[in-house]
Amino acid sequence: MPLWITLLIVAAGIAGIVALVHFAGGSKRVRLDSRKRVLDMWQAECPDHPATGALLEPSGFAALIELEDGSTGLLWAMGDRVAGRVLKDAVMQEDGTLLHIRIPDFTAPHIAVKINDPALRHIWVERLKTVLNERV
Amino acid sequence: MDFPDVVMLSIPLFIVLLVAEILWIRIKGRGGAYETRDTATSLLMGLGNVVAGVALGFVAYGFFTWLWGFRLFDLGSSVLVIALCFVLDDLRYYWVHRLGHRVRWVWASHVNHHSSQHYNLSTALRQTWTATFTLMMVLRAPLILFGFSPEMVLFVGGVNLVYQFWIHTEAIDKMPRWFEMVMNTPSHHRVHHGRDPKYLDTNYAGVFIIWDKLFGTFVPEQETPDYGLVQNLGTFNPLRVAFHEWLSMLRDIFAPGLTLRQRFAYALKPPGWSHDGSRKTSDQIKARNAP
């Protein structure tokens, strides 16, 4: 079989399965919309960094985590699961309603958090400024 | 004797079973979960594994063919010899897999298979692109030197991989008791994919779970595992999934101010080892969480 036909079949096969998962409801995202749930998720993700509080945002995509040692963590949705990182040596960029957080971590390089409410975005920015290297 | 490429031949079956599992979960509302981007990543990792096999397969095959010239016997290719080769190769798989979790150099290749937070048939296809660089092919040398032909060794290894496809599922709870005692099953392998402290570095078996029972690494499934890595990935990018641990390890090995011994330790000690104790190995995580 010619290579291009093989590649076409493989690409169609992968795209077909991914589309099937999508239409079967596989693109639903977890919502970080309850403080208790967020703290439980953080505890499961980063048990070495006990949390004392969480700052949520309305879309439920991400949450800032206040940690016992005074540092700050970020928990965010990875599809229907989550990932978490302590924000160390990260950089923040504000771009309209988007906050770009870039972490020096090859496995979690960039998280974009959209916050439409200016007041809440300001709270996030101020909180992040205390722990990040701001770059506007 | 010509041996078929069972992995390639099984791809249509993999696809049929994968689609069946997706539909089963959708219709029944239980038996696991699929996530769109996670599935795409797993499938692309599987594709990359096939491409890497085509591109780099000559290294292992050339090594095996060279070794074959030094064989002690030629055991032929009777059904009995193939069966014996299959069992011995499964023992080989157990140790390669165990080293894959206990030696960071090998873990750098294997980690991607554990990088999904889901456990379904697509996870089975989330395979390494860098196995050749681990040099674990040397563990097949005894089989070939003893007289099992390279073609046969590769064939039984392929059958072993095909067997492991169906055990990556939550749709099957437990198999019959006798089967669970001897064979690797979805239940046993779910434990292997768990990031719960008590499940770390357990159930390395490929086909026969007896190796874990024999070598003290067997843990039965109790509560449903939390799947993934101790620190889960924050990306679905297949390139990052494939290479992240290699980069991390090389960064550690070449960090300034280390002794030569420490540099080797970063490659050969278990994942999580660090020269200053700032990270935790699975043994330390297990000890901290022991009841």
Short mmCIF file of C-alpha atoms in Angstrom, two decimals:
data_model
loop_
_atom_site.label_atom_id
_atom_site.label_comp_id
_atom_site.label_asym_id
_atom_site.label_seq_id
_atom_site.Cartn_x
_atom_site.Cartn_y
_atom_site.Cartn_z
CA MET A 1 0.00 0.00 0.00
CA PRO A 2 1.41 3.44 -0.87
CA LEU A 3 2.67 5.44 2.09
CA TRP A 4 0.27 8.32 1.50
CA ILE A 5 -2.74 5.99 1.67
CA THR A 6 -1.42 4.48 4.90
CA LEU A 7 -0.94 7.96 6.40
CA LEU A 8 -4.42 8.97 5.27
CA ILE A 9 -5.99 5.91 6.91
CA VAL A 10 -4.04 6.49 10.15
CA ALA A 11 -4.97 10.20 10.27
CA ALA A 12 -8.63 9.43 9.53
CA GLY A 13 -8.64 6.67 12.15
CA ILE A 14 -7.22 8.90 14.88
CA ALA A 15 -9.48 11.81 13.93
CA GLY A 16 -12.50 9.50 13.87
CA ILE A 17 -11.86 8.09 17.33
CA VAL A 18 -11.16 11.53 18.79
CA ALA A 19 -14.38 12.85 17.21
CA LEU A 20 -16.30 9.89 18.64
CA VAL A 21 -14.95 10.67 22.12
CA HIS A 22 -15.89 14.34 21.69
CA PHE A 23 -19.45 13.54 20.59
CA ALA A 24 -19.75 11.00 23.38
CA GLY A 25 -19.24 13.85 25.87
CA GLY A 26 -15.48 13.55 26.32
CA SER A 27 -14.79 17.28 26.04
CA LYS A 28 -16.58 18.19 29.25
CA ARG A 29 -14.28 20.10 31.56
CA VAL A 30 -14.10 19.75 35.30
CA ARG A 31 -15.37 22.86 37.08
CA LEU A 32 -13.38 24.22 39.98
CA ASP A 33 -16.38 25.95 41.46
CA SER A 34 -16.41 24.94 45.08
CA ARG A 35 -13.72 25.90 47.58
CA LYS A 36 -13.91 22.58 49.39
CA ARG A 37 -13.69 20.60 46.18
CA VAL A 38 -10.74 22.68 45.00
CA LEU A 39 -8.89 22.16 48.26
CA ASP A 40 -9.57 18.42 48.14
CA MET A 41 -8.28 18.28 44.57
CA TRP A 42 -5.19 20.26 45.50
CA GLN A 43 -4.53 17.93 48.42
CA ALA A 44 -4.76 14.94 46.07
CA GLU A 45 -2.53 16.57 43.46
CA CYS A 46 0.09 18.18 45.69
CA PRO A 47 -0.01 16.45 49.09
CA ASP A 48 3.41 17.87 50.05
CA HIS A 49 2.06 21.42 49.95
CA PRO A 50 -0.84 21.78 52.40
CA ALA A 51 -3.33 24.49 51.48
CA THR A 52 -5.06 27.00 53.70
CA GLY A 53 -7.34 28.72 51.19
CA ALA A 54 -8.39 29.05 47.58
CA LEU A 55 -9.32 31.91 45.28
CA LEU A 56 -11.72 30.78 42.58
CA GLU A 57 -12.78 32.42 39.33
CA PRO A 58 -16.27 32.24 37.78
CA SER A 59 -15.48 30.03 34.79
CA GLY A 60 -14.23 27.30 37.12
CA PHE A 61 -11.12 26.71 35.01
CA ALA A 62 -8.49 27.57 37.60
CA ALA A 63 -7.97 28.46 41.23
CA LEU A 64 -5.18 30.12 43.15
CA ILE A 65 -4.21 28.15 46.22
CA GLU A 66 -2.87 29.72 49.39
CA LEU A 67 -0.30 27.42 50.93
CA GLU A 68 0.69 26.89 54.54
CA ASP A 69 4.26 28.05 53.91
CA GLY A 70 3.08 31.38 52.49
CA SER A 71 3.61 30.50 48.85
CA THR A 72 0.92 30.22 46.20
CA GLY A 73 -0.19 27.33 44.02
CA LEU A 74 -2.26 27.10 40.87
CA LEU A 75 -4.77 24.36 40.20
CA TRP A 76 -6.28 24.20 36.75
CA ALA A 77 -8.47 21.96 34.65
CA MET A 78 -6.84 19.42 32.36
CA GLY A 79 -9.99 18.31 30.62
CA ASP A 80 -12.05 16.42 33.18
CA ARG A 81 -9.06 16.14 35.53
CA VAL A 82 -6.74 18.72 37.10
CA ALA A 83 -3.07 19.59 37.38
CA GLY A 84 -1.43 21.67 40.07
CA ARG A 85 1.86 23.47 40.54
CA VAL A 86 3.41 25.67 43.18
CA LEU A 87 4.10 28.99 41.45
CA LYS A 88 7.85 29.39 41.75
CA ASP A 89 9.85 31.52 39.31
CA ALA A 90 6.75 31.87 37.13
CA VAL A 91 5.97 34.87 34.96
CA MET A 92 2.59 36.57 34.51
CA GLN A 93 1.37 38.56 31.53
CA GLU A 94 -1.93 40.42 31.49
CA ASP A 95 -3.61 40.48 28.10
CA GLY A 96 -7.08 41.98 28.26
CA THR A 97 -9.24 39.53 30.15
CA LEU A 98 -6.57 36.84 29.93
CA LEU A 99 -3.88 36.19 32.49
CA HIS A 100 -1.01 34.21 31.00
CA ILE A 101 0.96 32.34 33.61
CA ARG A 102 4.19 30.82 32.36
CA ILE A 103 5.91 28.33 34.60
CA PRO A 104 9.52 27.20 34.08
CA ASP A 105 8.29 23.62 33.91
CA PHE A 106 8.49 21.64 30.66
CA THR A 107 5.42 19.63 31.69
CA ALA A 108 3.21 22.65 32.42
CA PRO A 109 4.65 25.59 30.52
CA HIS A 110 1.66 27.90 30.06
CA ILE A 111 -1.74 28.37 31.66
CA ALA A 112 -4.13 31.05 30.40
CA VAL A 113 -6.89 32.05 32.81
CA LYS A 114 -9.76 34.15 31.44
CA ILE A 115 -11.39 36.43 34.00
CA ASN A 116 -14.01 38.81 32.60
CA ASP A 117 -14.85 40.59 35.85
CA PRO A 118 -12.30 43.45 36.16
CA ALA A 119 -12.54 43.58 39.96
CA LEU A 120 -11.87 39.88 40.34
CA ARG A 121 -9.13 40.02 37.73
CA HIS A 122 -7.51 42.81 39.73
CA ILE A 123 -7.58 40.63 42.86
CA TRP A 124 -5.93 37.79 40.93
CA VAL A 125 -3.31 40.10 39.46
CA GLU A 126 -2.48 41.62 42.85
CA ARG A 127 -2.27 38.18 44.42
CA LEU A 128 -0.05 36.91 41.61
CA LYS A 129 2.16 40.01 41.73
CA THR A 130 3.22 39.09 45.22
CA VAL A 131 4.56 35.73 44.10
CA LEU A 132 5.44 36.08 40.43
CA ASN A 133 7.78 38.02 38.21
CA GLU A 134 5.30 40.32 36.55
CA ARG A 135 5.85 41.10 32.88
CA VAL A 136 3.30 43.40 31.33
CA MET B 1 9.96 -20.26 10.26
CA ASP B 2 8.31 -16.93 9.51
CA PHE B 3 6.60 -15.20 12.41
CA PRO B 4 3.90 -12.59 11.78
CA ASP B 5 4.06 -9.03 13.15
CA VAL B 6 1.25 -9.58 15.63
CA VAL B 7 1.20 -6.01 16.90
CA MET B 8 0.58 -4.55 13.44
CA LEU B 9 -1.94 -7.28 12.65
CA SER B 10 -3.81 -6.48 15.86
CA ILE B 11 -4.29 -2.76 15.13
CA PRO B 12 -7.75 -3.27 13.53
CA LEU B 13 -8.79 -5.26 16.62
CA PHE B 14 -7.46 -2.50 18.89
CA ILE B 15 -9.58 0.05 17.02
CA VAL B 16 -12.73 -2.08 17.18
CA LEU B 17 -12.33 -2.70 20.92
CA LEU B 18 -11.55 0.96 21.56
CA VAL B 19 -14.70 2.12 19.78
CA ALA B 20 -16.69 -0.56 21.60
CA GLU B 21 -15.37 0.64 24.97
CA ILE B 22 -16.16 4.30 24.19
CA LEU B 23 -19.72 3.35 23.23
CA TRP B 24 -20.09 1.01 26.20
CA ILE B 25 -19.08 3.77 28.65
CA ARG B 26 -21.40 6.22 26.89
CA ILE B 27 -24.39 3.86 26.93
CA LYS B 28 -23.90 2.34 30.39
CA GLY B 29 -22.62 5.49 32.07
CA ARG B 30 -19.95 3.51 33.93
CA GLY B 31 -16.80 1.50 33.31
CA GLY B 32 -14.32 4.35 33.01
CA ALA B 33 -14.02 7.64 31.18
CA TYR B 34 -12.55 9.06 27.99
CA GLU B 35 -11.40 12.66 27.60
CA THR B 36 -10.97 14.08 24.10
CA ARG B 37 -7.49 15.58 24.28
CA ASP B 38 -6.21 12.80 26.52
CA THR B 39 -7.37 10.25 23.94
CA ALA B 40 -5.78 12.20 21.09
CA THR B 41 -2.49 12.29 22.98
CA SER B 42 -2.60 8.56 23.68
CA LEU B 43 -3.31 7.73 20.04
CA LEU B 44 -0.53 10.03 18.82
CA MET B 45 1.86 8.43 21.30
CA GLY B 46 0.87 5.05 19.88
CA LEU B 47 1.48 6.28 16.34
CA GLY B 48 4.85 7.71 17.36
CA ASN B 49 5.76 4.37 18.91
CA VAL B 50 5.10 2.62 15.59
CA VAL B 51 7.13 5.23 13.69
CA ALA B 52 10.00 4.95 16.20
CA GLY B 53 9.86 1.17 15.82
CA VAL B 54 10.19 1.43 12.06
CA ALA B 55 12.96 4.03 12.31
CA LEU B 56 15.01 2.45 15.10
CA GLY B 57 13.95 -1.20 15.04
CA PHE B 58 17.08 -2.11 13.13
CA VAL B 59 19.18 -1.39 16.24
CA ALA B 60 17.60 -4.13 18.36
CA TYR B 61 17.17 -6.49 15.42
CA GLY B 62 20.79 -6.01 14.36
CA PHE B 63 21.92 -6.66 17.92
CA PHE B 64 19.82 -9.83 18.17
CA THR B 65 21.02 -11.11 14.79
CA TRP B 66 24.61 -10.51 15.83
CA LEU B 67 24.02 -12.35 19.12
CA TRP B 68 22.43 -15.27 17.28
CA GLY B 69 25.87 -16.03 15.81
CA PHE B 70 27.06 -16.86 19.35
CA ARG B 71 24.11 -19.11 20.35
CA LEU B 72 24.72 -22.18 22.48
CA PHE B 73 21.91 -24.18 20.85
CA ASP B 74 19.37 -23.85 18.06
CA LEU B 75 16.12 -24.86 19.74
CA GLY B 76 14.10 -24.79 16.54
CA SER B 77 10.54 -23.51 16.39
CA SER B 78 8.26 -26.24 17.69
CA VAL B 79 5.09 -25.21 19.52
CA LEU B 80 6.66 -26.30 22.81
CA VAL B 81 9.74 -24.14 22.22
CA ILE B 82 7.56 -21.15 21.29
CA ALA B 83 5.51 -21.67 24.48
CA LEU B 84 8.66 -21.91 26.59
CA CYS B 85 10.06 -18.80 24.89
CA PHE B 86 6.79 -16.96 25.64
CA VAL B 87 6.96 -17.77 29.37
CA LEU B 88 10.65 -16.91 29.67
CA ASP B 89 10.15 -13.71 27.70
CA ASP B 90 7.33 -12.76 30.06
CA LEU B 91 9.81 -13.16 32.93
CA ARG B 92 12.16 -10.91 30.93
CA TYR B 93 9.31 -8.41 30.53
CA TYR B 94 8.69 -8.40 34.28
CA TRP B 95 12.30 -7.35 34.97
CA VAL B 96 12.47 -4.80 32.15
CA HIS B 97 9.25 -3.30 33.47
CA ARG B 98 10.52 -3.31 37.05
CA LEU B 99 13.72 -1.60 35.96
CA GLY B 100 11.50 0.80 34.02
CA HIS B 101 10.10 2.00 37.32
CA ARG B 102 13.21 1.74 39.46
CA VAL B 103 15.94 3.18 37.24
CA ARG B 104 15.39 6.75 36.11
CA TRP B 105 17.18 6.20 32.78
CA VAL B 106 14.57 3.60 31.86
CA TRP B 107 11.71 5.46 33.56
CA ALA B 108 12.44 8.43 31.27
CA SER B 109 11.19 6.25 28.44
CA HIS B 110 8.38 4.44 30.27
CA VAL B 111 6.90 7.40 32.16
CA ASN B 112 4.74 8.49 29.24
CA HIS B 113 2.71 5.27 29.48
CA HIS B 114 1.69 6.36 32.99
CA SER B 115 1.12 10.00 32.13
CA SER B 116 -2.62 9.77 31.47
CA GLN B 117 -4.98 10.44 34.35
CA HIS B 118 -7.41 8.08 32.65
CA TYR B 119 -7.37 4.32 32.42
CA ASN B 120 -8.93 2.99 29.28
CA LEU B 121 -7.96 1.12 26.13
CA SER B 122 -6.43 4.27 24.62
CA THR B 123 -4.02 4.36 27.57
CA ALA B 124 -2.66 1.01 26.39
CA LEU B 125 -1.59 2.72 23.16
CA ARG B 126 0.22 5.54 24.99
CA GLN B 127 3.60 3.96 24.35
CA THR B 128 7.17 5.18 24.42
CA TRP B 129 9.05 6.66 21.49
CA THR B 130 12.45 6.21 23.10
CA ALA B 131 12.67 2.57 24.19
CA THR B 132 15.76 1.97 22.04
CA PHE B 133 17.74 4.50 24.09
CA THR B 134 17.15 2.61 27.33
CA LEU B 135 19.24 -0.31 25.97
CA MET B 136 16.87 -2.71 27.71
CA MET B 137 17.18 -4.94 24.64
CA VAL B 138 20.16 -6.51 26.41
CA LEU B 139 17.75 -8.34 28.70
CA ARG B 140 16.68 -10.41 25.72
CA ALA B 141 20.26 -11.52 25.10
CA PRO B 142 20.08 -14.64 27.32
CA LEU B 143 17.10 -15.98 25.36
CA ILE B 144 18.86 -15.57 22.03
CA LEU B 145 22.20 -16.88 23.28
CA PHE B 146 20.40 -19.93 24.66
CA GLY B 147 18.93 -20.71 21.25
CA PHE B 148 15.57 -18.99 20.79
CA SER B 149 15.74 -17.31 17.40
CA PRO B 150 15.53 -13.49 17.23
CA GLU B 151 12.35 -13.75 15.12
CA MET B 152 10.72 -15.94 17.76
CA VAL B 153 11.79 -13.67 20.62
CA LEU B 154 10.34 -10.65 18.83
CA PHE B 155 7.16 -12.60 18.03
CA VAL B 156 6.47 -13.65 21.63
CA GLY B 157 7.28 -10.11 22.77
CA GLY B 158 4.64 -8.87 20.34
CA VAL B 159 2.09 -11.38 21.64
CA ASN B 160 2.90 -10.17 25.16
CA LEU B 161 2.17 -6.57 24.16
CA VAL B 162 -1.06 -7.53 22.40
CA TYR B 163 -2.20 -9.40 25.52
CA GLN B 164 -1.64 -6.28 27.60
CA PHE B 165 -3.99 -4.19 25.47
CA TRP B 166 -7.25 -5.52 26.89
CA ILE B 167 -6.21 -5.19 30.54
CA HIS B 168 -6.20 -1.37 30.26
CA THR B 169 -9.86 -1.02 31.09
CA GLU B 170 -12.22 -0.20 33.92
CA ALA B 171 -15.10 -1.81 32.05
CA ILE B 172 -14.10 -5.23 33.41
CA ASP B 173 -14.17 -5.56 37.18
CA LYS B 174 -12.71 -8.95 38.06
CA MET B 175 -12.06 -12.09 36.03
CA PRO B 176 -12.77 -15.57 37.43
CA ARG B 177 -10.79 -16.35 40.56
CA TRP B 178 -8.47 -18.92 38.94
CA PHE B 179 -7.67 -16.44 36.17
CA GLU B 180 -6.91 -13.61 38.61
CA MET B 181 -4.51 -15.94 40.46
CA VAL B 182 -2.33 -16.72 37.46
CA MET B 183 -2.85 -14.06 34.81
CA ASN B 184 -2.40 -10.32 34.67
CA THR B 185 -5.89 -8.80 34.57
CA PRO B 186 -7.56 -5.38 34.37
CA SER B 187 -7.82 -5.36 38.17
CA HIS B 188 -4.12 -6.13 38.72
CA HIS B 189 -3.00 -3.65 36.10
CA ARG B 190 -5.25 -0.85 37.36
CA VAL B 191 -3.23 -1.07 40.57
CA HIS B 192 -0.03 -0.71 38.55
CA HIS B 193 -1.32 2.55 37.04
CA GLY B 194 -2.37 3.99 40.41
CA ARG B 195 -0.57 7.00 41.88
CA ASP B 196 -1.87 6.17 45.35
CA PRO B 197 1.19 5.63 47.58
CA LYS B 198 0.40 1.99 48.35
CA TYR B 199 0.02 1.19 44.65
CA LEU B 200 3.32 2.77 43.51
CA ASP B 201 5.82 0.35 41.96
CA THR B 202 3.64 -2.74 42.12
CA ASN B 203 2.24 -5.34 39.70
CA TYR B 204 4.87 -5.18 36.98
CA ALA B 205 3.61 -8.31 35.21
CA GLY B 206 3.02 -8.51 31.51
CA VAL B 207 0.97 -11.69 31.07
CA PHE B 208 1.51 -13.83 34.19
CA ILE B 209 0.90 -12.13 37.53
CA ILE B 210 2.80 -14.97 39.20
CA TRP B 211 6.09 -13.07 38.74
CA ASP B 212 4.86 -10.31 41.07
CA LYS B 213 3.75 -12.88 43.61
CA LEU B 214 7.10 -14.63 43.32
CA PHE B 215 9.22 -11.49 43.64
CA GLY B 216 7.11 -9.70 46.27
CA THR B 217 5.69 -6.84 44.21
CA PHE B 218 2.05 -7.96 44.03
CA VAL B 219 -0.65 -5.75 45.54
CA PRO B 220 -4.34 -6.60 45.07
CA GLU B 221 -6.82 -3.94 44.04
CA GLN B 222 -8.73 -2.53 46.99
CA GLU B 223 -10.13 0.94 46.38
CA THR B 224 -10.25 2.30 42.82
CA PRO B 225 -6.84 3.75 41.98
CA ASP B 226 -6.20 7.41 41.29
CA TYR B 227 -4.49 7.14 37.91
CA GLY B 228 -1.52 9.09 36.63
CA LEU B 229 1.83 10.31 37.90
CA VAL B 230 2.88 11.45 41.36
CA GLN B 231 3.06 14.89 39.74
CA ASN B 232 0.60 14.90 36.86
CA LEU B 233 1.46 16.58 33.59
CA GLY B 234 -0.02 19.97 32.78
CA THR B 235 0.13 19.42 29.04
CA PHE B 236 -1.39 17.20 26.34
CA ASN B 237 1.44 17.95 23.90
CA PRO B 238 2.81 14.56 22.72
CA LEU B 239 6.34 15.93 22.28
CA ARG B 240 6.39 17.12 25.88
CA VAL B 241 4.88 13.83 27.03
CA ALA B 242 7.51 11.83 25.14
CA PHE B 243 10.61 13.74 26.18
CA HIS B 244 9.91 15.54 29.46
CA GLU B 245 11.64 13.09 31.76
CA TRP B 246 14.67 12.75 29.49
CA LEU B 247 15.11 16.54 29.59
CA SER B 248 14.54 16.70 33.32
CA MET B 249 17.07 13.91 33.92
CA LEU B 250 19.69 15.46 31.62
CA ARG B 251 19.21 18.80 33.39
CA ASP B 252 19.92 17.06 36.70
CA ILE B 253 22.89 15.11 35.35
CA PHE B 254 24.55 18.22 33.95
CA ALA B 255 23.68 20.56 36.82
CA PRO B 256 26.72 22.48 38.08
CA GLY B 257 28.53 21.53 41.25
CA LEU B 258 27.79 17.82 41.39
CA THR B 259 30.24 14.97 41.87
CA LEU B 260 30.58 12.34 39.15
CA ARG B 261 28.90 9.84 41.47
CA GLN B 262 25.90 12.14 41.91
CA ARG B 263 25.60 12.61 38.15
CA PHE B 264 25.48 8.85 37.61
CA ALA B 265 23.02 8.53 40.48
CA TYR B 266 20.61 10.90 38.72
CA ALA B 267 20.54 8.44 35.81
CA LEU B 268 20.61 5.16 37.67
CA LYS B 269 18.80 5.72 40.99
CA PRO B 270 15.00 5.50 41.20
CA PRO B 271 12.87 8.41 39.96
CA GLY B 272 12.56 11.05 42.67
CA TRP B 273 16.09 10.56 43.99
CA SER B 274 18.03 13.80 44.46
CA HIS B 275 21.50 14.53 45.76
CA ASP B 276 20.15 16.94 48.39
CA GLY B 277 17.06 14.98 49.40
CA SER B 278 14.76 17.71 48.12
CA ARG B 279 12.53 15.23 46.25
CA LYS B 280 10.92 11.96 47.18
CA THR B 281 11.27 8.49 45.70
CA SER B 282 8.32 6.12 45.64
CA ASP B 283 9.85 4.25 48.59
CA GLN B 284 9.87 7.46 50.63
CA ILE B 285 6.31 8.31 49.59
CA LYS B 286 5.15 4.84 50.56
CA ALA B 287 6.98 4.99 53.91
CA ARG B 288 5.44 8.37 54.72
CA ASN B 289 1.95 7.11 53.97
CA ALA B 290 2.33 3.67 55.54
CA PRO B 291 -0.45 2.92 58.07
#
